[in-house]
Tab-separated table of N, CA and C in Angstrom:
chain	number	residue	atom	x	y	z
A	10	UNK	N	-40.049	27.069	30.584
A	10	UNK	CA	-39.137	26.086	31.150
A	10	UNK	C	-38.717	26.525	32.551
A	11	UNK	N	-38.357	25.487	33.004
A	11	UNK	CA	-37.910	25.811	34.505
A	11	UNK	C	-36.215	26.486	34.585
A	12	UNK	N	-35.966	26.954	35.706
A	12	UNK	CA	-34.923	26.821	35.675
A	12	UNK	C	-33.424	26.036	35.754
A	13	UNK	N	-34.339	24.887	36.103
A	13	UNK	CA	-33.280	23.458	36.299
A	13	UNK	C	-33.089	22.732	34.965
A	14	UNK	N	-34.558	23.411	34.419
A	14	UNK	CA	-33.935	22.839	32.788
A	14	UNK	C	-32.981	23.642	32.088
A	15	UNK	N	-33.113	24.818	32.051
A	15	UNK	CA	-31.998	25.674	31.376
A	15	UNK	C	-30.739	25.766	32.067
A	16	UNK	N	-30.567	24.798	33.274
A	16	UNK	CA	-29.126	25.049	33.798
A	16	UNK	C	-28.705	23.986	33.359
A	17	UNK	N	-29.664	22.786	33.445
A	17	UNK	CA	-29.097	21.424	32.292
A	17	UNK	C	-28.699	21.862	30.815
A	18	UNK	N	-29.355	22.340	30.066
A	18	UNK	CA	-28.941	22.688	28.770
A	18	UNK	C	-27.769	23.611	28.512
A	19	UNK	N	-28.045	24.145	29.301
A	19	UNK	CA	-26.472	25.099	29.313
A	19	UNK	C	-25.275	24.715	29.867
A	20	UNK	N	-25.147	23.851	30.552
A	20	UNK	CA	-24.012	22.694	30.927
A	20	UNK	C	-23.688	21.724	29.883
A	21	UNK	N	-24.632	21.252	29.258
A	21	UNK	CA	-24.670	20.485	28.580
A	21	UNK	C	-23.662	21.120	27.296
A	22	UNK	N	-24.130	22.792	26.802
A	22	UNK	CA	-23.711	23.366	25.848
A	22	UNK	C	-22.501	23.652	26.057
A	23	UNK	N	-21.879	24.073	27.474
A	23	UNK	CA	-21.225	24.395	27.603
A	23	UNK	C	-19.991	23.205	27.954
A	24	UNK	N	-19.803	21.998	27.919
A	24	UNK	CA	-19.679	20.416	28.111
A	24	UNK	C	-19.385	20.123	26.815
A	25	UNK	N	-19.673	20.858	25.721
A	25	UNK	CA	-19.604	20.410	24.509
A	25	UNK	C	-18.447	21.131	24.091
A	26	UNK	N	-18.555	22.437	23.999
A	26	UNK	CA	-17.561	23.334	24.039
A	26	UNK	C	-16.323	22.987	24.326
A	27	UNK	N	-15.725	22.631	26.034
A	27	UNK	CA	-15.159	22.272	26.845
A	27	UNK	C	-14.313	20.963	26.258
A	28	UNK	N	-15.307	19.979	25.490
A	28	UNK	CA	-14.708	18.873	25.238
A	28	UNK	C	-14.386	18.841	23.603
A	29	UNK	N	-14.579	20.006	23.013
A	29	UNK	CA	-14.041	19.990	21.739
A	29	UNK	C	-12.977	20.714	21.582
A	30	UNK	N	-12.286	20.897	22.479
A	30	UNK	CA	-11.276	22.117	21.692
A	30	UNK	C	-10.446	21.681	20.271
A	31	UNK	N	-9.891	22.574	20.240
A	31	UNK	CA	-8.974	22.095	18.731
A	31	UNK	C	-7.772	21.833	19.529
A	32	UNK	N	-7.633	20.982	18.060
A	32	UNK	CA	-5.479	20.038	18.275
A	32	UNK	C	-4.605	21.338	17.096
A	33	UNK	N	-3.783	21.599	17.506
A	33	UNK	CA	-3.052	21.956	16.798
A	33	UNK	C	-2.865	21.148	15.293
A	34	UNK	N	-2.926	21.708	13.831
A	34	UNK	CA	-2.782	21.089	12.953
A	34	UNK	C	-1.430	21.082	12.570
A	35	UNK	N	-0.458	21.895	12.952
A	35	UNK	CA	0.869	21.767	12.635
A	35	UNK	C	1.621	20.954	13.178
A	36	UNK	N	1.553	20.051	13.842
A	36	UNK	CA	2.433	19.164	14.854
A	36	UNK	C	3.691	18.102	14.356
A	37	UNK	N	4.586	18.701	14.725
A	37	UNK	CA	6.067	18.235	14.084
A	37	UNK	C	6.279	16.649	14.071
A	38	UNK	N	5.667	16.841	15.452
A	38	UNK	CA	5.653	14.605	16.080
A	38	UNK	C	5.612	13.909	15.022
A	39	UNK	N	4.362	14.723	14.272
A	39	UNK	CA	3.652	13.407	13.250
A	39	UNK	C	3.964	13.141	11.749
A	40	UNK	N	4.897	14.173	11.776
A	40	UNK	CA	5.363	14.209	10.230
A	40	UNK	C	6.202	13.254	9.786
A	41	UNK	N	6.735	13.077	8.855
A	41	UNK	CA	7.476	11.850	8.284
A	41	UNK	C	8.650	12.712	7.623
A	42	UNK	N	9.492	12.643	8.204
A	42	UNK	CA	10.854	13.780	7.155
A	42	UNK	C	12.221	12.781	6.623
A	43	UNK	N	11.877	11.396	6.681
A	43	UNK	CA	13.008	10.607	6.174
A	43	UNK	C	13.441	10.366	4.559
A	44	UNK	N	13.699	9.717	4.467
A	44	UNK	CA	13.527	9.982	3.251
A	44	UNK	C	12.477	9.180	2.102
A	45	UNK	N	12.303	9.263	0.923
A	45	UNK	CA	11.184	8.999	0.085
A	45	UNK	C	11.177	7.187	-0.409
A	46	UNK	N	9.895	6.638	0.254
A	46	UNK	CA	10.510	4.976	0.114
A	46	UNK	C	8.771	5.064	-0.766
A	47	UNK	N	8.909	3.585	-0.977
A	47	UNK	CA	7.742	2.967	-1.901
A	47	UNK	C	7.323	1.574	-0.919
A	48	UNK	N	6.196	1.422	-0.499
A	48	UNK	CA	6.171	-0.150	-0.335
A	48	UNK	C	4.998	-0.573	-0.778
A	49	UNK	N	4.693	-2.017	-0.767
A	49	UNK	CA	3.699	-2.578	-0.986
A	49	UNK	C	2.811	-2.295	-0.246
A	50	UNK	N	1.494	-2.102	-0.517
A	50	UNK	CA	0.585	-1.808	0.878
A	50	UNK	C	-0.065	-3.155	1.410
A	51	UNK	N	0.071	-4.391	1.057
A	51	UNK	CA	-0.678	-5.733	1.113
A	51	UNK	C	-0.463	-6.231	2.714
A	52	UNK	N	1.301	-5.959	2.301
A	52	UNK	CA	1.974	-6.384	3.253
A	52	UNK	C	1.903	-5.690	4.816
A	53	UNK	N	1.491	-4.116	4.250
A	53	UNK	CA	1.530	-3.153	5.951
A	53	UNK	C	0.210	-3.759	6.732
A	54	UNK	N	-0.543	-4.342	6.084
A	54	UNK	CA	-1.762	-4.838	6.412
A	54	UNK	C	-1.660	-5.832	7.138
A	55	UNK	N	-0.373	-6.721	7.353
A	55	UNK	CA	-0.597	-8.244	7.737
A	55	UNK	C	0.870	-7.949	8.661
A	56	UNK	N	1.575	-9.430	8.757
A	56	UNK	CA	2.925	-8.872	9.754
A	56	UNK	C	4.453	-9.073	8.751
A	57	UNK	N	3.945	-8.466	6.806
A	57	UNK	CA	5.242	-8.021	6.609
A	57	UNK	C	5.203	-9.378	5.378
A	58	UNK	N	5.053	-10.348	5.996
A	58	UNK	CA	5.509	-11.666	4.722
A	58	UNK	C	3.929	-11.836	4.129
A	59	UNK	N	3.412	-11.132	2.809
A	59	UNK	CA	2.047	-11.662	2.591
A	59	UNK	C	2.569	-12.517	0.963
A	60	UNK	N	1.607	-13.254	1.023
A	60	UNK	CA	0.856	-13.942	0.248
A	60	UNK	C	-0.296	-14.008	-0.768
A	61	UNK	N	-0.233	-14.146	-1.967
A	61	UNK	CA	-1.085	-13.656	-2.564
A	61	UNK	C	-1.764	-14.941	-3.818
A	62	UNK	N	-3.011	-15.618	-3.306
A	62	UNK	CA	-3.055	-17.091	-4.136
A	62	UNK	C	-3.723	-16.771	-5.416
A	63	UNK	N	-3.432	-16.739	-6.063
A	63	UNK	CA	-4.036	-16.770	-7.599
A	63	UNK	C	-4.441	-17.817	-8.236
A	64	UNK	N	-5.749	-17.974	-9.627
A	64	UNK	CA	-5.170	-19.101	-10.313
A	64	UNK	C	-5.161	-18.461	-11.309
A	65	UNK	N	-4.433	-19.494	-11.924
A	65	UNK	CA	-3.849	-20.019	-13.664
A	65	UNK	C	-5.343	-19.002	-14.381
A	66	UNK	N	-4.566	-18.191	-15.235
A	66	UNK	CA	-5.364	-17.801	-15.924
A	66	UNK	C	-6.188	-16.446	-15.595
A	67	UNK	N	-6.257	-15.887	-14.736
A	67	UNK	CA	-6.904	-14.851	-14.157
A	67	UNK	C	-6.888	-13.316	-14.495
A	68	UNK	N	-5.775	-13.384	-15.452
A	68	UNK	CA	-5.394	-12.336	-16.022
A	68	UNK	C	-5.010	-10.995	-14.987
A	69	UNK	N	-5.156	-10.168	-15.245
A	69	UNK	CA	-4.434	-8.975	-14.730
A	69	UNK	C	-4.780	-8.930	-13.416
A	70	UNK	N	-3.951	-8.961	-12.186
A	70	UNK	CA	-3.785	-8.576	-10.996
A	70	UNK	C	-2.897	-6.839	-10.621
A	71	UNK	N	-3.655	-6.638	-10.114
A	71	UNK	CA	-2.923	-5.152	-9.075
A	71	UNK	C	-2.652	-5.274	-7.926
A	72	UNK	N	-1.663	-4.578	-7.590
A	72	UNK	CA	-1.133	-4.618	-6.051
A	72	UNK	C	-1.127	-2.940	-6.176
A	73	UNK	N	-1.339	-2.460	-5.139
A	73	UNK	CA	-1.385	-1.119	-4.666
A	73	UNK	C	-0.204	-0.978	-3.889
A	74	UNK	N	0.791	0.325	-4.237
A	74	UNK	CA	2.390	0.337	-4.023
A	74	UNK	C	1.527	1.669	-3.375
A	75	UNK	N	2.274	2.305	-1.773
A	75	UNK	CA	2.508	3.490	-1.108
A	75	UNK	C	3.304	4.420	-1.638
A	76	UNK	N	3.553	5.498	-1.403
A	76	UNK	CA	4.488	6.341	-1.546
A	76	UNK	C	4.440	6.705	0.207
A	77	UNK	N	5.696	6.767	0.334
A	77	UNK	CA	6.358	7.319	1.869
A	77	UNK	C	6.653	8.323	1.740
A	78	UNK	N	6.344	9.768	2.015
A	78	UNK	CA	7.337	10.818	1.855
A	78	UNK	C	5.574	11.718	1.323
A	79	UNK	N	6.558	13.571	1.607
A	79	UNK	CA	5.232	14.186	0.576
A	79	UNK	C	5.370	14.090	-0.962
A	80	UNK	N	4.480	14.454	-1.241
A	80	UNK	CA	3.901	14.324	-2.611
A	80	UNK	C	5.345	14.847	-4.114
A	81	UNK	N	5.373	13.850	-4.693
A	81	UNK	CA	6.276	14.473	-5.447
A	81	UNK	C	5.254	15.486	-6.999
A	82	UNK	N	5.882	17.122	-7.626
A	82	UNK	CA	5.298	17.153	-8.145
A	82	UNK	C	5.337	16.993	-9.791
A	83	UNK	N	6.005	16.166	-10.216
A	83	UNK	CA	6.107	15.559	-10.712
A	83	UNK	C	5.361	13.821	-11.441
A	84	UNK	N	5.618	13.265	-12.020
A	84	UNK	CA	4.679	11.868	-12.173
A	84	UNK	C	6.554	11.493	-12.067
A	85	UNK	N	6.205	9.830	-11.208
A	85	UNK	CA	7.597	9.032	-10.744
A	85	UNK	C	7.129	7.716	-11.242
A	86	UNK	N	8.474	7.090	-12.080
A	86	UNK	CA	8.297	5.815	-12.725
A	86	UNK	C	8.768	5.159	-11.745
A	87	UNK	N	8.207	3.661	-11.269
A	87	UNK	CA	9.135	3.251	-9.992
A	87	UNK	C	8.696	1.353	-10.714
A	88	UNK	N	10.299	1.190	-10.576
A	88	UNK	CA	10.874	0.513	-11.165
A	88	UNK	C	10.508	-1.533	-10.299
A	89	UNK	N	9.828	-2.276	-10.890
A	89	UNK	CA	9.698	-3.393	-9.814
A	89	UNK	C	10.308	-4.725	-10.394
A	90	UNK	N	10.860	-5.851	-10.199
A	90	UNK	CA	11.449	-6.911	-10.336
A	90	UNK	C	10.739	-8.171	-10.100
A	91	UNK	N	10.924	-9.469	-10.822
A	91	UNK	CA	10.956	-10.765	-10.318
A	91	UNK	C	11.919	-10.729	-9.421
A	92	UNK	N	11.758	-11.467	-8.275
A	92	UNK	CA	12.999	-12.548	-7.562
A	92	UNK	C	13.271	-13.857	-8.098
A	93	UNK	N	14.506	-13.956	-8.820
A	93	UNK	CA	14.340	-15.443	-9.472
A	93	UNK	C	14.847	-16.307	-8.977
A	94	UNK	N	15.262	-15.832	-7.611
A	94	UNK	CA	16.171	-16.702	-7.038
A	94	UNK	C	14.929	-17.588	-5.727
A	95	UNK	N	13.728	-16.877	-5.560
A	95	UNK	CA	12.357	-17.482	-4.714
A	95	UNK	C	11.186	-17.303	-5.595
A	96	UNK	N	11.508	-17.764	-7.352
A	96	UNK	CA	10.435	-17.704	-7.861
A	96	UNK	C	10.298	-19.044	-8.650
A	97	UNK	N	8.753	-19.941	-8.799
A	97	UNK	CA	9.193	-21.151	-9.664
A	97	UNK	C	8.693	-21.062	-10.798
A	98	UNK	N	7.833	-19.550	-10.793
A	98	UNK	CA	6.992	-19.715	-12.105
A	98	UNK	C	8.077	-18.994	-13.381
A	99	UNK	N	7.101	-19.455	-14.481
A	99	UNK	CA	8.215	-18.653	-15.695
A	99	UNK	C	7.447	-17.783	-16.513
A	100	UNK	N	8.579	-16.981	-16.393
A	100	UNK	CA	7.523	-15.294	-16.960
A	100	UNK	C	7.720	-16.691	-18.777
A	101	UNK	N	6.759	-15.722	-19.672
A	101	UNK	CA	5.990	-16.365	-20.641
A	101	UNK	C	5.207	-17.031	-20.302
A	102	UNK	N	5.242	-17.746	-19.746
A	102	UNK	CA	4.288	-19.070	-19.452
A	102	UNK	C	3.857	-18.747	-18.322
A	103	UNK	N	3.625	-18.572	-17.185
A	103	UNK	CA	2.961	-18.609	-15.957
A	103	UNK	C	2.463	-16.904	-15.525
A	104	UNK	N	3.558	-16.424	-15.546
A	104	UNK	CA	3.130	-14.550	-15.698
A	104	UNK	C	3.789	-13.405	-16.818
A	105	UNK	N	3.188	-12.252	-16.806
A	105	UNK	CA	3.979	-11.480	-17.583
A	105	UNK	C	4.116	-10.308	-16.940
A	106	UNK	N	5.092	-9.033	-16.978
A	106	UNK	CA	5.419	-8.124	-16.506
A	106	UNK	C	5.887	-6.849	-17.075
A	107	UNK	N	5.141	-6.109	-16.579
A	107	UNK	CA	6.344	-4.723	-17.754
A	107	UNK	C	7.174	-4.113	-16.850
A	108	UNK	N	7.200	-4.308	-15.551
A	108	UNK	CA	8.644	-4.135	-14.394
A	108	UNK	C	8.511	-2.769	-14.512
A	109	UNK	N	7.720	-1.851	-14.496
A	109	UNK	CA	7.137	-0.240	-14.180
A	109	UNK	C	5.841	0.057	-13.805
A	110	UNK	N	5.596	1.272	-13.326
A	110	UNK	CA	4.017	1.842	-13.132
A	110	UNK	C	4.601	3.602	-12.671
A	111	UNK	N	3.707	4.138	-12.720
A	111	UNK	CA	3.423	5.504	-12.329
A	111	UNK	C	2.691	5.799	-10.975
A	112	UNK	N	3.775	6.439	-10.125
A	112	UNK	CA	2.939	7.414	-9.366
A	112	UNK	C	2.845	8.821	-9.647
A	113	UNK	N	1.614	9.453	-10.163
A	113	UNK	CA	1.329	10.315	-10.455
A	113	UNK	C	1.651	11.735	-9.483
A	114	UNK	N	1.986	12.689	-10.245
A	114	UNK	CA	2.659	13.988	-9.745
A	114	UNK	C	1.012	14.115	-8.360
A	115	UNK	N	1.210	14.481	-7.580
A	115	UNK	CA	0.647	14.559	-6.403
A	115	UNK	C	0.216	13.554	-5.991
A	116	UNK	N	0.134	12.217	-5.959
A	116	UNK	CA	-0.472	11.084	-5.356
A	116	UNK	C	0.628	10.498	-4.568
A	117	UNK	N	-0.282	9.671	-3.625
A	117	UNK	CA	0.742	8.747	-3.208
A	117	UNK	C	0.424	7.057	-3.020
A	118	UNK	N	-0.188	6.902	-4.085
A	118	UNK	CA	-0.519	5.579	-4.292
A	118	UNK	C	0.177	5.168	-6.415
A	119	UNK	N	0.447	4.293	-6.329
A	119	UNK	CA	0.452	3.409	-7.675
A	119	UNK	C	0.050	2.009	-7.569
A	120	UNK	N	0.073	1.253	-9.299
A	120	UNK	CA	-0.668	0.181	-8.893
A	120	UNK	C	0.497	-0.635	-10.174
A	121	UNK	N	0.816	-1.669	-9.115
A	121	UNK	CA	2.167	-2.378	-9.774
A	121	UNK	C	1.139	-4.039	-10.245
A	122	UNK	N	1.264	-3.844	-11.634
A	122	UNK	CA	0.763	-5.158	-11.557
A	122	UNK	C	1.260	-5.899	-12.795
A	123	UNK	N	0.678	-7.731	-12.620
A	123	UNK	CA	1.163	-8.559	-13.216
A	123	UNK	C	0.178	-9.239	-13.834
A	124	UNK	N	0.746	-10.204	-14.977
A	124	UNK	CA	-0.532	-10.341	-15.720
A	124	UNK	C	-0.541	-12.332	-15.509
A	125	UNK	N	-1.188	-12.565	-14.802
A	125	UNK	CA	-1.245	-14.517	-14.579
A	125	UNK	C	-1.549	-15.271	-16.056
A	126	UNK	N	-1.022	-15.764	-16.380
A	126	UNK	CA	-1.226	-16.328	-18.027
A	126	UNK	C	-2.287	-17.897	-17.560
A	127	UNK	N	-2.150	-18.404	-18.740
A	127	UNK	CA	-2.922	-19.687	-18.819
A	127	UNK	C	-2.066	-20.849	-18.733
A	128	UNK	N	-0.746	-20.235	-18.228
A	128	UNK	CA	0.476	-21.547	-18.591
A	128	UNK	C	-0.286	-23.319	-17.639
A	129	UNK	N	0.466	-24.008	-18.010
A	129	UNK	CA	-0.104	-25.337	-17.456
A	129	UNK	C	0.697	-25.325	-16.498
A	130	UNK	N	-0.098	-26.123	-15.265
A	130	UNK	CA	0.099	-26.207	-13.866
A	130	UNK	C	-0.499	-27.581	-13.312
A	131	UNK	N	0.347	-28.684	-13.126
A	131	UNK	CA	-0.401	-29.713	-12.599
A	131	UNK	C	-1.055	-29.627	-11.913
A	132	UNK	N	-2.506	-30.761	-11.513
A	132	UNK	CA	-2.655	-30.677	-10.557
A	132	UNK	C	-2.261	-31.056	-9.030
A	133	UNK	N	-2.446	-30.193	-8.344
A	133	UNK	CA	-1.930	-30.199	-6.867
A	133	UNK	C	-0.803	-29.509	-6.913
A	134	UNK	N	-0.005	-28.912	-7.933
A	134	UNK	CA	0.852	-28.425	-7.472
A	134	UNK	C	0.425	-27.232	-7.487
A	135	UNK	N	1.907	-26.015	-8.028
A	135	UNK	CA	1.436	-24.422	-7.822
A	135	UNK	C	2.911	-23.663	-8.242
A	136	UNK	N	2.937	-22.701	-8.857
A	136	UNK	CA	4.201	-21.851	-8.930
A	136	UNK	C	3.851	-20.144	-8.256
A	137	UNK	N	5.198	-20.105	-8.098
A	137	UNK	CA	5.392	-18.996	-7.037
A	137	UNK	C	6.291	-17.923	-7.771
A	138	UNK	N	5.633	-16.670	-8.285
A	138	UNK	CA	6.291	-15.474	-8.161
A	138	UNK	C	6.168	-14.491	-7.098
A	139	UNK	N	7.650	-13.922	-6.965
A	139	UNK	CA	7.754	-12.879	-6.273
A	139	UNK	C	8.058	-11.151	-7.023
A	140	UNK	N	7.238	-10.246	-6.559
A	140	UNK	CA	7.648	-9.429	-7.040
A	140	UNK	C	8.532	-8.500	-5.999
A	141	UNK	N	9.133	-7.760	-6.496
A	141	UNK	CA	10.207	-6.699	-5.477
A	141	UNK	C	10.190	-5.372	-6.242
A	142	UNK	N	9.702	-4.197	-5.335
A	142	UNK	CA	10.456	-3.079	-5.621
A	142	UNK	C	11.524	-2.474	-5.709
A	143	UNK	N	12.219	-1.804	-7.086
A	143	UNK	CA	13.744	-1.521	-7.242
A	143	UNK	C	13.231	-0.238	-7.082
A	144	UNK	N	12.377	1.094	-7.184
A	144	UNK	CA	12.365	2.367	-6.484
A	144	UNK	C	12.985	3.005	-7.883
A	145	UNK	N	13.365	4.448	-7.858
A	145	UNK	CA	14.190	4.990	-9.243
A	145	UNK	C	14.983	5.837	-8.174
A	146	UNK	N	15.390	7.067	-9.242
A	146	UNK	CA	16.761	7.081	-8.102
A	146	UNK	C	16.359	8.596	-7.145
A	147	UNK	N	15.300	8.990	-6.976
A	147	UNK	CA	14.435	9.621	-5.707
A	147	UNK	C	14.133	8.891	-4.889
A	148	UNK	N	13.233	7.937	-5.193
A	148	UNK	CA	12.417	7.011	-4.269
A	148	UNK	C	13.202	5.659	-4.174
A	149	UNK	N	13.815	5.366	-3.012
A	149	UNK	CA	14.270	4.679	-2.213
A	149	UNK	C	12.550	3.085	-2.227
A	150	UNK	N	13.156	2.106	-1.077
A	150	UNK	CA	12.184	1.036	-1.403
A	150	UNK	C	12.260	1.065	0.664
A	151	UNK	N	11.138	0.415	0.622
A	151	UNK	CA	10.994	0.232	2.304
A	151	UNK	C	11.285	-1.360	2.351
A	152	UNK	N	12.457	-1.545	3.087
A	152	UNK	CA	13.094	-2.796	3.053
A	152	UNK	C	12.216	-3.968	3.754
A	153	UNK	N	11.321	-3.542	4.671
A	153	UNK	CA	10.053	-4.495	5.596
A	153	UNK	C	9.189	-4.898	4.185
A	154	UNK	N	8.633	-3.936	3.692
A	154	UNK	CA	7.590	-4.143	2.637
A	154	UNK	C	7.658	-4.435	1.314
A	155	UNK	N	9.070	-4.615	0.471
A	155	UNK	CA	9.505	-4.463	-0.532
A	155	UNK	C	8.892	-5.266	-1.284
A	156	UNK	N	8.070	-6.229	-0.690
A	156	UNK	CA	8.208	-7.688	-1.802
A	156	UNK	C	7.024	-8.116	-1.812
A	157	UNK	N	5.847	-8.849	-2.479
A	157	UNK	CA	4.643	-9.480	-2.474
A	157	UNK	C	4.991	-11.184	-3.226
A	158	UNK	N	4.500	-11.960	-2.501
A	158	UNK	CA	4.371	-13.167	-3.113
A	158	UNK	C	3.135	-13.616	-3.640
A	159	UNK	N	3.218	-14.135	-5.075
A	159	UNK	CA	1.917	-14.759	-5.966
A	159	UNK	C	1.932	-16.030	-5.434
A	160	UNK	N	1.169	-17.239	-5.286
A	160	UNK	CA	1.009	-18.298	-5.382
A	160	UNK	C	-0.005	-18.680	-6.439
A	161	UNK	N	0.349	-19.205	-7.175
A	161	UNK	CA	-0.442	-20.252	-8.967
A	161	UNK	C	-0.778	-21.097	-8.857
A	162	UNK	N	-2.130	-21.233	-8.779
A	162	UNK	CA	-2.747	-22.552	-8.595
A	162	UNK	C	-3.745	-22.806	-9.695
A	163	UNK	N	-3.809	-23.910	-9.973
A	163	UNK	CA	-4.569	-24.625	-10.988
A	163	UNK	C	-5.983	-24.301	-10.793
């Protein structure tokens, strides 16, 4: 080889070097030290109000709940609600709920879900549950994300 080639390759090697250094892995900036919330993850995805259309009959739906905070080591029951005051459907008939789930001792995901029944639903219309996170008494709820809306359609 020439020598203009080995001064290319060695720039090149040395260019690589140069442009990889390492980041510090300890960096305080990026940590999260508030305190321990739960939210929906549907919602971090979109701008906060999501929507979720179902039909009649579909049986078991999951929503995937966050954990905010590090890892608890422990398994955490975290506690979730109807809104009945922005809901039209009726648990028996339209959905069912067991208003708990588990996040498992080191994770930080759970999966909060509801079960869509076969109730009757005219057509053209639609019923609307909301679910809400109540949190237990570690885990706090993230007030932006707290809530997912079903829409029931025929």
């Amino acid at each position: 080889m020439n020598k203009l080639n080995i001064k290319v390759i060695l720039s090149v090697i040395a260019l690589v070097f140069v442009m990889t250094s390492c980041f510090e892995d300890d960096n305080d900036e990026n940590k999260y030290d508030g305190p321990a919330l739960v939210e929906f993850n549907a919602p971090t995805l979109t701008t906060g109000s999501y929507v979720r259309n179902v039909n009649v009959g579909v049986g078991l739906v999951t929503e995937q709940v966050n954990l905010i905070s590090p890892h608890f080591s422990t398994d955490q029951t975290i506690m979730f609600t109807v809104d009945g005051a922005n809901s039209t459907a009726v648990e028996g008939t339209h959905y069912s709920i067991d208003g708990t789930f588990t996040i498992a001792a080191n994770s930080s995901i759970g999966n909060a879900d509801i079960q869509i029944l076969n109730g009757a639903i005219p057509a053209g219309e639609s019923r609307t549950v909301v679910l809400v996170l109540q949190g237990n008494d570690l885990i706090g709820v993230s007030e932006n994300y707290k809530s997912v809306r079903f829409v029931i359609r025929p």
